[in-house]
PDB file of C-alpha atoms and ligand atoms in Angstrom:
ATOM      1  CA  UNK F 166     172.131 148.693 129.560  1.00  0.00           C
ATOM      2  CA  UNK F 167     175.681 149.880 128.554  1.00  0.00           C
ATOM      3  CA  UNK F 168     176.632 151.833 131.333  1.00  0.00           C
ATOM      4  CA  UNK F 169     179.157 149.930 134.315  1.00  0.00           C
ATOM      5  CA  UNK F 170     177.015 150.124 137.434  1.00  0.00           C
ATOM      6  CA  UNK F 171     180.439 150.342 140.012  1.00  0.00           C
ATOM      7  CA  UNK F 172     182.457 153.065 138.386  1.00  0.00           C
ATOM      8  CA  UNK F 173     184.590 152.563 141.521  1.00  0.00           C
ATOM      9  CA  UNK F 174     186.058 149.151 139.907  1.00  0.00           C
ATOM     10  CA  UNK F 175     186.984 150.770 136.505  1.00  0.00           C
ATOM     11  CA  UNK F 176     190.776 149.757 136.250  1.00  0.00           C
ATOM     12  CA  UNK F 177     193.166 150.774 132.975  1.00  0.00           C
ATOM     13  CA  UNK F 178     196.051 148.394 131.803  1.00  0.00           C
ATOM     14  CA  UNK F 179     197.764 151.068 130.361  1.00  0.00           C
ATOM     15  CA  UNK F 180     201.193 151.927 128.681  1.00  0.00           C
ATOM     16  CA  UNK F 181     203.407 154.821 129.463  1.00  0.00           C
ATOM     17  CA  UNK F 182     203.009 156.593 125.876  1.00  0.00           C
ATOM     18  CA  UNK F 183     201.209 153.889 124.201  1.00  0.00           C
ATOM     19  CA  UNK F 184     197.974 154.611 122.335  1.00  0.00           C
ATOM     20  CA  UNK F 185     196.268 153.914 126.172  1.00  0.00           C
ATOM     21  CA  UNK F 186     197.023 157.423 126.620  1.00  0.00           C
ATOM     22  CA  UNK F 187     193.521 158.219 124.961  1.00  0.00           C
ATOM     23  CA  UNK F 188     191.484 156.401 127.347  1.00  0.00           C
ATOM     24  CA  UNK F 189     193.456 158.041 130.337  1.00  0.00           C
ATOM     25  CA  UNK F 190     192.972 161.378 129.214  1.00  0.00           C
ATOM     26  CA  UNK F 191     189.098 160.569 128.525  1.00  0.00           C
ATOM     27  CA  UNK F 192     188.925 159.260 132.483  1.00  0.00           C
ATOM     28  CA  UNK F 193     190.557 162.431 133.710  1.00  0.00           C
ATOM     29  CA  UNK F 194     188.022 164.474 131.988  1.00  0.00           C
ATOM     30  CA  UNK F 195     185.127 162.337 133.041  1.00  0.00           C
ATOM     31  CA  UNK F 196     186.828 162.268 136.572  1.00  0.00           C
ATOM     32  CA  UNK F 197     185.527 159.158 136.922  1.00  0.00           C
ATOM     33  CA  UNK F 198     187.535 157.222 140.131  1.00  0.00           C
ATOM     34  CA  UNK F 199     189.742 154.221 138.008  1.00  0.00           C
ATOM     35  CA  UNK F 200     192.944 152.679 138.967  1.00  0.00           C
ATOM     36  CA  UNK F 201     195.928 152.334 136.760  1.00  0.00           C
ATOM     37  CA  UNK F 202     197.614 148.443 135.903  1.00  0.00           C
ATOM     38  CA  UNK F 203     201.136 149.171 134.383  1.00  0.00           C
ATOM     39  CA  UNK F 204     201.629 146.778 131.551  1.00  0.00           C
ATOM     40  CA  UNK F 205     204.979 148.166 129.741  1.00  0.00           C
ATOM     41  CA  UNK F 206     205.031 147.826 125.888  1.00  0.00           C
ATOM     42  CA  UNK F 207     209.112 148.789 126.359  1.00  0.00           C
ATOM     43  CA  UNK F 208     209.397 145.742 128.895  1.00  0.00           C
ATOM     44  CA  UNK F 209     207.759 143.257 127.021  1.00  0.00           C
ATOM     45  CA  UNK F 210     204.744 143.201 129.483  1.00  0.00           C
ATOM     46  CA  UNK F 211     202.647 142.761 126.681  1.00  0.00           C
ATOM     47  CA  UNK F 212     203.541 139.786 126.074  1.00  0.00           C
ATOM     48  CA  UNK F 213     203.612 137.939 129.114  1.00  0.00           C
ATOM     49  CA  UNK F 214     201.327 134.956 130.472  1.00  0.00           C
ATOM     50  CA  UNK F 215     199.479 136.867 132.753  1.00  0.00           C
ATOM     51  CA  UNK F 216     198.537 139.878 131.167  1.00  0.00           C
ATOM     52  CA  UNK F 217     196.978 137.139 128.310  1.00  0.00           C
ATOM     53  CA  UNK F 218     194.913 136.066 130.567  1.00  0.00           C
ATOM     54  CA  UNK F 219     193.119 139.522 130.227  1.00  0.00           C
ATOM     55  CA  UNK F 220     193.728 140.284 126.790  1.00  0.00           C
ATOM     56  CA  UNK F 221     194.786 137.449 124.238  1.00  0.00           C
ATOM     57  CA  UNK F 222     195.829 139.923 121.779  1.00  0.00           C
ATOM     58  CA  UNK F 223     198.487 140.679 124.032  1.00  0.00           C
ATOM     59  CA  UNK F 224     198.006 145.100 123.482  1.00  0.00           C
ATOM     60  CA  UNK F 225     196.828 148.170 125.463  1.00  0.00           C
ATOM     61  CA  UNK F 226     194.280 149.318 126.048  1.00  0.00           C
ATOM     62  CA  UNK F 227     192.317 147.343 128.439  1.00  0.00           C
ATOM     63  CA  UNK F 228     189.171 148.583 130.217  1.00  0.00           C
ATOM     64  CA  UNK F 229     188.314 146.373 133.077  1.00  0.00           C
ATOM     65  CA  UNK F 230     184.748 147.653 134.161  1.00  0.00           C
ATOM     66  CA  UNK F 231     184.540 145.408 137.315  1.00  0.00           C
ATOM     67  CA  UNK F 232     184.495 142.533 135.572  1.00  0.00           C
ATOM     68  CA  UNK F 233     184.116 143.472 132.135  1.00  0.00           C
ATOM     69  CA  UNK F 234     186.616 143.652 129.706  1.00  0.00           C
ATOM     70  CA  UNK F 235     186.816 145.923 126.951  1.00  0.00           C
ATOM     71  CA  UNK F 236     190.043 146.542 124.383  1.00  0.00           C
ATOM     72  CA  UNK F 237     190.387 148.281 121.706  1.00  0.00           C
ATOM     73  CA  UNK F 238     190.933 152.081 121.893  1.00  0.00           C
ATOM     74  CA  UNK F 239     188.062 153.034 119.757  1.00  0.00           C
ATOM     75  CA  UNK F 240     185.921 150.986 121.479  1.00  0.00           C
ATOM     76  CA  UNK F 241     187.150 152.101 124.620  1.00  0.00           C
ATOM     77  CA  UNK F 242     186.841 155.734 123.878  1.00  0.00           C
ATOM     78  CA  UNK F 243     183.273 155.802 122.691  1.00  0.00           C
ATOM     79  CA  UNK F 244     181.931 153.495 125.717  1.00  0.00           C
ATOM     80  CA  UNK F 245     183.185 155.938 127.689  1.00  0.00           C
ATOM     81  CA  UNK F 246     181.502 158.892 125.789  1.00  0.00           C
ATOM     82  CA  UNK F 247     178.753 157.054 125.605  1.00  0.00           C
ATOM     83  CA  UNK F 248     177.900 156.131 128.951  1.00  0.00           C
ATOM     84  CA  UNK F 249     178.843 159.719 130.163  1.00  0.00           C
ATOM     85  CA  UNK F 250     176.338 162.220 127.328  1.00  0.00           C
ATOM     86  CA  UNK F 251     176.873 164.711 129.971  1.00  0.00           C
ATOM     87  CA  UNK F 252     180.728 165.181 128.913  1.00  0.00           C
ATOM     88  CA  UNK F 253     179.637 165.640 125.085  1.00  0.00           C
ATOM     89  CA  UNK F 254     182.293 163.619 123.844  1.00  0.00           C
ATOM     90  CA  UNK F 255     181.001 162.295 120.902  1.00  0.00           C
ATOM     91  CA  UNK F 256     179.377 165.148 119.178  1.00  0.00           C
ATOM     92  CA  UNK F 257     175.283 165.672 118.505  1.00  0.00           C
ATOM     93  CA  UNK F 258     175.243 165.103 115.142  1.00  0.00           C
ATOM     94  CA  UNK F 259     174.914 161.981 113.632  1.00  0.00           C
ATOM     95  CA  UNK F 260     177.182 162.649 110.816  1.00  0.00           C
ATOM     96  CA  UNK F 261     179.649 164.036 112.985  1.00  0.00           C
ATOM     97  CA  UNK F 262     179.082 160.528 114.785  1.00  0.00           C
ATOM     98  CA  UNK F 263     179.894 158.578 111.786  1.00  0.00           C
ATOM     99  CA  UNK F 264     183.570 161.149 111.157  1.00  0.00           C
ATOM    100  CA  UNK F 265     184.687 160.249 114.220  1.00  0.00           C
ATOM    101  CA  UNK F 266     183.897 156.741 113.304  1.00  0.00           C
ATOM    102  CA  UNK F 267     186.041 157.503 110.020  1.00  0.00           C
ATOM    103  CA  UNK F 268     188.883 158.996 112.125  1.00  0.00           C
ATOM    104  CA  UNK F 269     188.855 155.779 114.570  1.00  0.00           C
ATOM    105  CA  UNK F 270     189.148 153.315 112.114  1.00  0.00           C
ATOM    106  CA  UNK F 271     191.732 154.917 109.912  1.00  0.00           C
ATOM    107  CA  UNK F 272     194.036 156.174 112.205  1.00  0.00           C
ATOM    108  CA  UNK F 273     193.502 152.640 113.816  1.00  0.00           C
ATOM    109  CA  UNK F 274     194.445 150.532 110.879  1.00  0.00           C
ATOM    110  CA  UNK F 275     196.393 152.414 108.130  1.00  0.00           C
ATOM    111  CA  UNK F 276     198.442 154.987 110.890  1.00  0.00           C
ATOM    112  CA  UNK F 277     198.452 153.046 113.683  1.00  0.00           C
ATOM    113  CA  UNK F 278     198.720 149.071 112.671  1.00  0.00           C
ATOM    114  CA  UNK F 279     200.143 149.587 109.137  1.00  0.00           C
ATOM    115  CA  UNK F 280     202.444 152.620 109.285  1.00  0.00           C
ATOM    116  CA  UNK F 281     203.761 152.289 112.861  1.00  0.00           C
ATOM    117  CA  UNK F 282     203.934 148.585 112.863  1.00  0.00           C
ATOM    118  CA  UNK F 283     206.076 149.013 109.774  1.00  0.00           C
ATOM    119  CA  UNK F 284     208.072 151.800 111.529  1.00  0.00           C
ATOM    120  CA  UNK F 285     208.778 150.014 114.949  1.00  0.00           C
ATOM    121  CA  UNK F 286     207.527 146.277 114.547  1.00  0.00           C
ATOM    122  CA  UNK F 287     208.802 145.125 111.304  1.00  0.00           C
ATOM    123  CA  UNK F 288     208.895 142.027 112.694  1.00  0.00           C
ATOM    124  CA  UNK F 289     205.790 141.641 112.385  1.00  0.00           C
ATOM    125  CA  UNK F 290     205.730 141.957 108.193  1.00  0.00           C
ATOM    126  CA  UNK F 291     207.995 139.942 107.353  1.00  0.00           C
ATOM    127  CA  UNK F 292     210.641 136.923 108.714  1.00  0.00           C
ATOM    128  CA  UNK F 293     213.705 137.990 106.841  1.00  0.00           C
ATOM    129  CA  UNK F 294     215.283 139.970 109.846  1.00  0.00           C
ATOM    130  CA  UNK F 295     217.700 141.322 106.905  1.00  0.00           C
ATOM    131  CA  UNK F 296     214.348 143.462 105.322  1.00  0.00           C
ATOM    132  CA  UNK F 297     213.307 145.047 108.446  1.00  0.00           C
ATOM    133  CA  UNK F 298     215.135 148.516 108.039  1.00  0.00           C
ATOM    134  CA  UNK F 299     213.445 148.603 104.569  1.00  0.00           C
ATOM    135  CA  UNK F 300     210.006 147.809 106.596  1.00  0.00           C
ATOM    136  CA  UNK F 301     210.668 150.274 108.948  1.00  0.00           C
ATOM    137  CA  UNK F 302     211.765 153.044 105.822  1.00  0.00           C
ATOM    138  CA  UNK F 303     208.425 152.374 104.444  1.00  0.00           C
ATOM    139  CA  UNK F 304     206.587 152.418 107.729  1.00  0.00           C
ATOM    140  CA  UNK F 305     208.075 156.282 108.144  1.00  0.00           C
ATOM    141  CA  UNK F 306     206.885 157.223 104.889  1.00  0.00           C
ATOM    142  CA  UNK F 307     203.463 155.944 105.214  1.00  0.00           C
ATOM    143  CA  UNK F 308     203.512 157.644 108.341  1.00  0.00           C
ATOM    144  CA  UNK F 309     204.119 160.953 106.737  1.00  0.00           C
ATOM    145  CA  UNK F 310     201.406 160.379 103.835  1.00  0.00           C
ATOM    146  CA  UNK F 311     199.040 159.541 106.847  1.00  0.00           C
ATOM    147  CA  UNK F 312     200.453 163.308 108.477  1.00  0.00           C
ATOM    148  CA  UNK F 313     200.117 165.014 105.125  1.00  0.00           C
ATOM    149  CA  UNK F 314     196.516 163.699 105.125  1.00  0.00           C
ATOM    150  CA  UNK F 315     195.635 165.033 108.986  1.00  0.00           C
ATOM    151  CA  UNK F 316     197.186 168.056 107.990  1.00  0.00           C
ATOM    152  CA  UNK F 317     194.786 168.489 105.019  1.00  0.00           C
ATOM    153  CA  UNK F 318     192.173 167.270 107.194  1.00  0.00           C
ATOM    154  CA  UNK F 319     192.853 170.354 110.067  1.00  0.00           C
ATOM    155  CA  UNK F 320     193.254 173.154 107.653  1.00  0.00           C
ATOM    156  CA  UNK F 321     191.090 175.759 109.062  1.00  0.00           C
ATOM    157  CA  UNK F 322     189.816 173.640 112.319  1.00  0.00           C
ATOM    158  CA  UNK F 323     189.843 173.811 115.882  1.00  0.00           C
ATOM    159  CA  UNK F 324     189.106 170.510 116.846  1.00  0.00           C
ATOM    160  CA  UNK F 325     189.030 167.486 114.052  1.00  0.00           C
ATOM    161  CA  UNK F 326     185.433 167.013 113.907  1.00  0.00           C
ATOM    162  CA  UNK F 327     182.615 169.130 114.119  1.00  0.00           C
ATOM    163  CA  UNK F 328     182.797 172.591 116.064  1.00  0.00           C
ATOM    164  CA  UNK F 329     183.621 171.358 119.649  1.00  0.00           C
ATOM    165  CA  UNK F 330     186.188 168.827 121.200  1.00  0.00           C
ATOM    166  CA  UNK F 331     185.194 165.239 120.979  1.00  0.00           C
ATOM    167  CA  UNK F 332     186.777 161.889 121.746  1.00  0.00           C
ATOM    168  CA  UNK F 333     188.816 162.053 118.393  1.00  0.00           C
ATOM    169  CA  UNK F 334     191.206 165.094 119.720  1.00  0.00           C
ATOM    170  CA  UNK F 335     193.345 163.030 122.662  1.00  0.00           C
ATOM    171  CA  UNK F 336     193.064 159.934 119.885  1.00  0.00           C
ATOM    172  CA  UNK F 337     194.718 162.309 117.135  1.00  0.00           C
ATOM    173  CA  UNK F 338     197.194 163.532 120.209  1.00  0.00           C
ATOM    174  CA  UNK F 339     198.401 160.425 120.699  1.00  0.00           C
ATOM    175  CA  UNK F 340     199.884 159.934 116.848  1.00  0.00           C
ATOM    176  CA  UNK F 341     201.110 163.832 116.976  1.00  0.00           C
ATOM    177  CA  UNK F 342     203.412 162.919 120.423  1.00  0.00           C
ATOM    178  CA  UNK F 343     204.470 159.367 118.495  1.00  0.00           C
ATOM    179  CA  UNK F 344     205.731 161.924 115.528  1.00  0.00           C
ATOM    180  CA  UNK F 345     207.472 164.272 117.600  1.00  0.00           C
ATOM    181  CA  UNK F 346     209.181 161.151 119.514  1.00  0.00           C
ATOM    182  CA  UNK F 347     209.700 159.342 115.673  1.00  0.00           C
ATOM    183  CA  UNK F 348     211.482 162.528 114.532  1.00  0.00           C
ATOM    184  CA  UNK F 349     208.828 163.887 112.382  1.00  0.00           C
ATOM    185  CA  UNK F 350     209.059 168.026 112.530  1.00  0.00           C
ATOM    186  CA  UNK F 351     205.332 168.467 113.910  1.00  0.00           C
ATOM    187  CA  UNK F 352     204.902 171.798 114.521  1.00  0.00           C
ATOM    188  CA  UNK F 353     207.194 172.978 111.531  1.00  0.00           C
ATOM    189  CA  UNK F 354     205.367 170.672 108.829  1.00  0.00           C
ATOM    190  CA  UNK F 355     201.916 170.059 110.582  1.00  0.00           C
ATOM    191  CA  UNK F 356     200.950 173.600 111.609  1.00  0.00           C
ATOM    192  CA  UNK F 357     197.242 172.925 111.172  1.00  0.00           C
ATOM    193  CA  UNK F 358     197.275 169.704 113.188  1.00  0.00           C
ATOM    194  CA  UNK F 359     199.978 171.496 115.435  1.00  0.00           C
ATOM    195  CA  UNK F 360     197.133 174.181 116.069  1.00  0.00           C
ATOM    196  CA  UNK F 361     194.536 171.473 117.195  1.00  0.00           C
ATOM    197  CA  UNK F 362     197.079 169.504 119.005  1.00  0.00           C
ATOM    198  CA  UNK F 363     198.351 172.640 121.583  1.00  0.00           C
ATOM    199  CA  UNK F 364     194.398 173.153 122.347  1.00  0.00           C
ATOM    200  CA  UNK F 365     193.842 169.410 123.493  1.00  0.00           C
ATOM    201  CA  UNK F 366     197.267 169.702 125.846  1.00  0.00           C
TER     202      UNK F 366
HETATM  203  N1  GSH J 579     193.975 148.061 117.761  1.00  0.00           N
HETATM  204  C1  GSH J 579     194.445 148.210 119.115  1.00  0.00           C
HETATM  205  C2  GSH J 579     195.933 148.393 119.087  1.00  0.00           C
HETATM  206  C3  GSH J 579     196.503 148.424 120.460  1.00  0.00           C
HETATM  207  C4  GSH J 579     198.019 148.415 120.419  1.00  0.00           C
HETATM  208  O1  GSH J 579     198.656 148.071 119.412  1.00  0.00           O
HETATM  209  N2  GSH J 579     198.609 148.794 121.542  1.00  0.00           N
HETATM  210  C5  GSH J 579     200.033 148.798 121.636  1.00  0.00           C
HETATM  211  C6  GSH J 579     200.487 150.026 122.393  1.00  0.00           C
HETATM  212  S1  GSH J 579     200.103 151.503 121.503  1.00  0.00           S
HETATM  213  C7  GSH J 579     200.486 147.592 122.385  1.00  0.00           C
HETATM  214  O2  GSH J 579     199.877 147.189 123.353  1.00  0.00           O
HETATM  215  N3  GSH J 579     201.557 146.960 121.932  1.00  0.00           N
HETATM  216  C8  GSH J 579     202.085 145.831 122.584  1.00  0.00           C
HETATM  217  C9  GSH J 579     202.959 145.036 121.689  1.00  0.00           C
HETATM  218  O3  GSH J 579     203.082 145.409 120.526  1.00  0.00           O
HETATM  219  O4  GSH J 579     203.505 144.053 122.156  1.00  0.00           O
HETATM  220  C10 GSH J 579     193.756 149.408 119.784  1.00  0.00           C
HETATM  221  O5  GSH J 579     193.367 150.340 119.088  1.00  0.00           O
HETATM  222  O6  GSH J 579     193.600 149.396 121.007  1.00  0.00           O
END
């Protein structure tokens, strides 16, 4: 048994703008009843004692399903298609299945970890504070191989896998908005991706 039995305790530690974003969007859509915990990235919230206490790895997303913790976005994202078939957020198809697997785990680790740690955490590559703008100038071009890639990938698409939205669209969303905020000239360079994007908003 997956599903939470009191969707009426589902509570989100969420960031304004952080990758959290996915999992709110997915709750709207399931308009499932959840309440929002503020933990700000931007104040260092993150980091703090008490929100440790409910995830050691110190990040948003959290899922707290009356009780029951769950982190990591991916994770997150496909509980909650999961549990809710009705919503068809993870598409029939079991190859489709195992894309959206392939988008989760790449734009987790080399976009997300790699490229925008590099861009905005460069702290965390390295102790020499006197490296971190050349960190961050490599973060911002992995970034854009990571774009050119997306872009390849949407050629031609309406959503990024299969024929119908799925849990991977407010996922990819979330990097497009982090471009246009990093200075990255989405809609100009990324019209494919642009495409998908202005059908998920
Ligand atoms: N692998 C994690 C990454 C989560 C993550 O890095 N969240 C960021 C916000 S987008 C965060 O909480 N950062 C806090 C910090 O860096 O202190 C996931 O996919 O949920």
């Amino acid at each position: 048994m997956i599903k939470n039995q009191d969707e009426n305790r589902i509570t989100l530690y969420f960031s304004p703008g952080a990758c959290s974003l996915a999992v709110h969007i997915l709750l709207e859509e399931l308009g499932l009843p959840y309440r929002l915990e503020l933990v700000s990235v931007q104040e260092g919230k993150t980091t703090e004692p008490a929100f440790l206490k409910t995830n050691p790895k110190g990040r948003v997303p959290v899922l707290d399903l009356g009780g029951i913790l769950l982190t990591e976005a991916p994770a997150i994202v496909v509980y909650l298609a999961k549990t809710h078939p009705e919503a068809r957020l993870l598409p029939a198809d079991p190859m489709d299945q195992f894309r959206c697997l392939e988008w989760f785990n790449w734009l987790s680790s080399t976009l997300h970890a790699i490229g925008y740690g590099q861009l905005w955490r460069p702290a965390r590559f390295i102790h020499d504070s006197t490296h971190f703008n050349a960190i961050s100038a490599k973060g911002r071009d992995n970034i854009a191989d990571a774009y050119r890639h997306i872009e390849t990938l949407m050629a031609g698409r309406s959503w990024a896998v299969g024929d119908a939205y799925s849990c991977v669209d407010p996922f990819l969303l979330v990097f497009f908005l982090w471009g246009m905020a990093s200075g990255f000239a989405m809609q100009a360079d990324y019209p494919a991706w642009s495409d998908v994007m202005a059908r998920v908003l």
